[in-house]
């Protein structure tokens, strides 16, 4: 038994190297990193984290600090499914979504990291062991860039080894979006995987109009065309727009993904391990997608998520975008010829630079 | 313009007069009250609140204290829909469910209270003005009571003027539940409105088996037979069980109710104004139910909710159950011949005893 003796949360506000923007969140100047360290009686430690785009990290921190520690200490860290259920139901009335699921994601990630470390196995093997190399794309947050700046950023991403790229759409006029997508396709050439992300900007009809306008440019997917709550709307956009739809970064439960997938609303389910409830539900979402004959992609936290997509047979197109978190991680993820490499270090293999983080408090 | 100058949250842990129990939450020894006071530049103040069954109130408090004040101060308190959208989207990534919606519920309630006070009108009139008398039931939390104690509690509720009663089901053996329901029906007589609440205890098949076993006892509704996430499961239980289904206290958005109602999963939508996002979405849920030719009932916070069901034509069976909160409210709700009376005081008309609450800190 790996008895839990401490659950130690942290909350850090990390300024971004450059201000980012998308169609929904406006300018993002900093992100919040919420960490969770779980220590067992043998002295082993697992580390998990979640993040926000700048607000409400304090609520996730409060749940970790005030509830999860008290609930988890004394129990067996190896019984992850059991612990997940305990925390889910203990906070169900005042939880079940929102920052509580972000907190649960960080805690669950720490438990899996701890298990991997105790067993001496990297997560991608522990969770299934399909292939340590995963196709990967550069996730640009670039809605405000001029076309020239967008292409310059893209040239930089090609130099970094990326062989797939995602851009933002959702500008004030659809014509501007179409021109940007056209320019990107011309620059990248036919067949190069190109995705576009609308960050929930549109109505159903606007999304269908946009998807149809993008059809000549062969998008791998159009992401989050509408608000995440409207499952029937996703199905309509997918059907009438004629472009594959990706969605999931704003869904918070396995059940949400079941609704989205079963309704035909997305052919690229896109969970985020830091906000879908952790590694435990993320893997279930991968397997749910497989059962529906769909690939699974990802949002955020690529250093951990590379393991999860490498574990299963249907993992494709890891999103590589970390808000500059790599400045606080000892060995950031490697990308070779467009493929992200899951490390062979035990657990997820991420070691935070706690001293550098402490200076941000 | 009613410019907001302060948003003041409070968090209180309120011990229960007696320990409560249901099939999912186990023993409940205390509840958490999270309050929100919004003051405008003219010195008027609106009051809102939310609660939990004992955990995670700290996360809702954190959102009010760290986010909503900063976001709302300086804006016009009368633009409630606009403010609601600002807070929803500002905290969307790290919110959209869970305790953030509880916080938003308290804030939105305070805005409506403030508006009612400024206009000198009670909420039930301001929001529609259908009928200030609303049918009402006593919500018992009584799963652990013996049959004798259950009937004694019921006799007390009849003496208090209740003309409809809800009991808990979900004991270890269905036969025990059936015996308790049978005893209650025999005690109350034919035609007396009797409801039963399973608090998400069962699988789909268990719920169908239970509903069929309860059919001879003419339940007005069977509440929360399964987990709230399983919309298709609700529809199956409603169809195959043959007893009207109530659900909604664990849904957190208007969209959730649209999914539940449109799927045929509940004929008694049951929002809770303290966790569905506040009065603004609660009224939309009432109107959504009306559009589907359904009544709307309620969960929790009866002192405020009586106004909301009194405002609309389809409001029925207000749940009267307040966790002993009436000890901290100056003029608790009146019940006459089974009808709850919406007060004619401006706003919701609830004045907390802040001095008594302060002693709980």
XYZ file of C-alpha atoms in Angstrom, chain A residues 11 24-25 32 51-60 62-63 66-68 70-71 88-100 102 199-200 204 227-233 249-253 255-256 258-259 272 274-275 299, chain B residues 11 24-25 32 51-60 62-63 66-68 70-71 88-100 102 199-200 204 227-233 249-253 255-256 258-259 272 274-275 299:
116
model
C -0.867 28.478 -7.214
C -13.408 34.513 -27.051
C -10.903 35.102 -24.273
C -2.490 30.528 -13.701
C -4.042 25.796 -15.470
C -6.432 28.582 -16.397
C -6.178 31.376 -18.947
C -5.914 33.897 -16.143
C -8.928 33.678 -13.820
C -10.458 31.397 -11.199
C -7.352 29.378 -10.403
C -7.973 30.407 -6.813
C -11.138 28.281 -6.740
C -9.273 25.174 -7.939
C -9.202 26.220 -2.639
C -10.639 22.792 -3.435
C -9.455 22.761 1.795
C -11.041 19.497 0.607
C -8.898 17.009 -1.306
C -8.391 16.016 4.048
C -10.253 13.479 1.928
C -16.031 13.318 -7.089
C -18.894 12.415 -4.776
C -17.591 14.269 -1.718
C -17.623 17.507 -3.707
C -20.467 16.605 -6.079
C -23.059 19.040 -4.780
C -20.663 21.980 -4.718
C -18.459 20.639 -7.502
C -19.272 18.494 -10.544
C -17.743 20.828 -13.064
C -15.781 24.027 -13.165
C -12.659 24.530 -11.071
C -13.373 21.452 -8.945
C -9.530 21.245 -12.687
C -12.893 29.370 -29.885
C -16.712 29.206 -29.702
C -24.679 27.661 -35.690
C -20.371 27.081 -27.508
C -19.554 23.688 -25.974
C -22.987 23.242 -24.406
C -24.825 22.961 -27.710
C -24.348 19.306 -28.656
C -27.154 19.251 -31.224
C -25.668 22.387 -32.745
C -11.334 21.568 -24.324
C -14.358 23.042 -22.541
C -16.029 19.765 -21.664
C -15.443 18.632 -18.107
C -16.622 15.018 -17.853
C -20.393 12.075 -19.857
C -19.971 15.351 -21.763
C -20.307 10.715 -24.586
C -23.025 13.265 -25.416
C -7.581 18.331 -21.965
C -5.889 19.268 -16.951
C -9.624 19.935 -17.058
C -5.651 20.282 -25.798
C -18.733 32.019 4.094
C -25.781 9.599 -1.862
C -24.403 12.244 0.458
C -22.029 25.859 4.103
C -25.044 26.759 -0.151
C -23.392 23.351 -0.197
C -24.091 20.181 1.762
C -20.829 20.619 3.612
C -17.903 20.777 1.180
C -16.358 23.059 -1.420
C -18.035 26.283 -0.328
C -14.511 27.674 -0.115
C -14.171 27.445 -3.888
C -17.394 29.407 -4.476
C -12.843 32.230 -3.692
C -14.513 33.053 -7.004
C -11.022 36.996 -6.075
C -12.859 37.399 -9.394
C -16.426 38.677 -9.366
C -13.013 42.965 -9.555
C -15.109 42.195 -12.636
C -19.680 33.675 -17.256
C -17.153 34.311 -19.999
C -14.443 35.802 -17.783
C -14.380 32.601 -15.749
C -15.452 30.222 -18.530
C -12.188 28.358 -18.943
C -11.718 27.825 -15.206
C -15.418 27.896 -14.419
C -18.474 26.829 -16.437
C -19.923 24.572 -13.789
C -19.225 23.563 -10.242
C -18.682 26.137 -7.525
C -18.256 28.977 -10.026
C -22.842 28.567 -7.245
C -30.675 11.082 -4.775
C -29.013 9.430 -7.818
C -31.046 2.628 -14.990
C -26.846 10.325 -11.968
C -27.660 13.714 -13.499
C -25.225 13.304 -16.390
C -27.145 10.466 -18.022
C -29.834 12.266 -20.028
C -30.670 9.276 -22.224
C -30.926 7.147 -19.086
C -30.856 20.043 -8.526
C -27.512 18.844 -9.879
C -27.734 20.533 -13.265
C -25.810 23.759 -13.506
C -26.876 25.497 -16.717
C -28.270 24.109 -21.509
C -28.318 21.157 -19.109
C -32.598 21.941 -22.389
C -30.865 18.568 -22.835
C -32.203 25.301 -7.717
C -28.588 28.787 -5.757
C -26.806 26.496 -8.209
C -34.988 22.630 -5.013
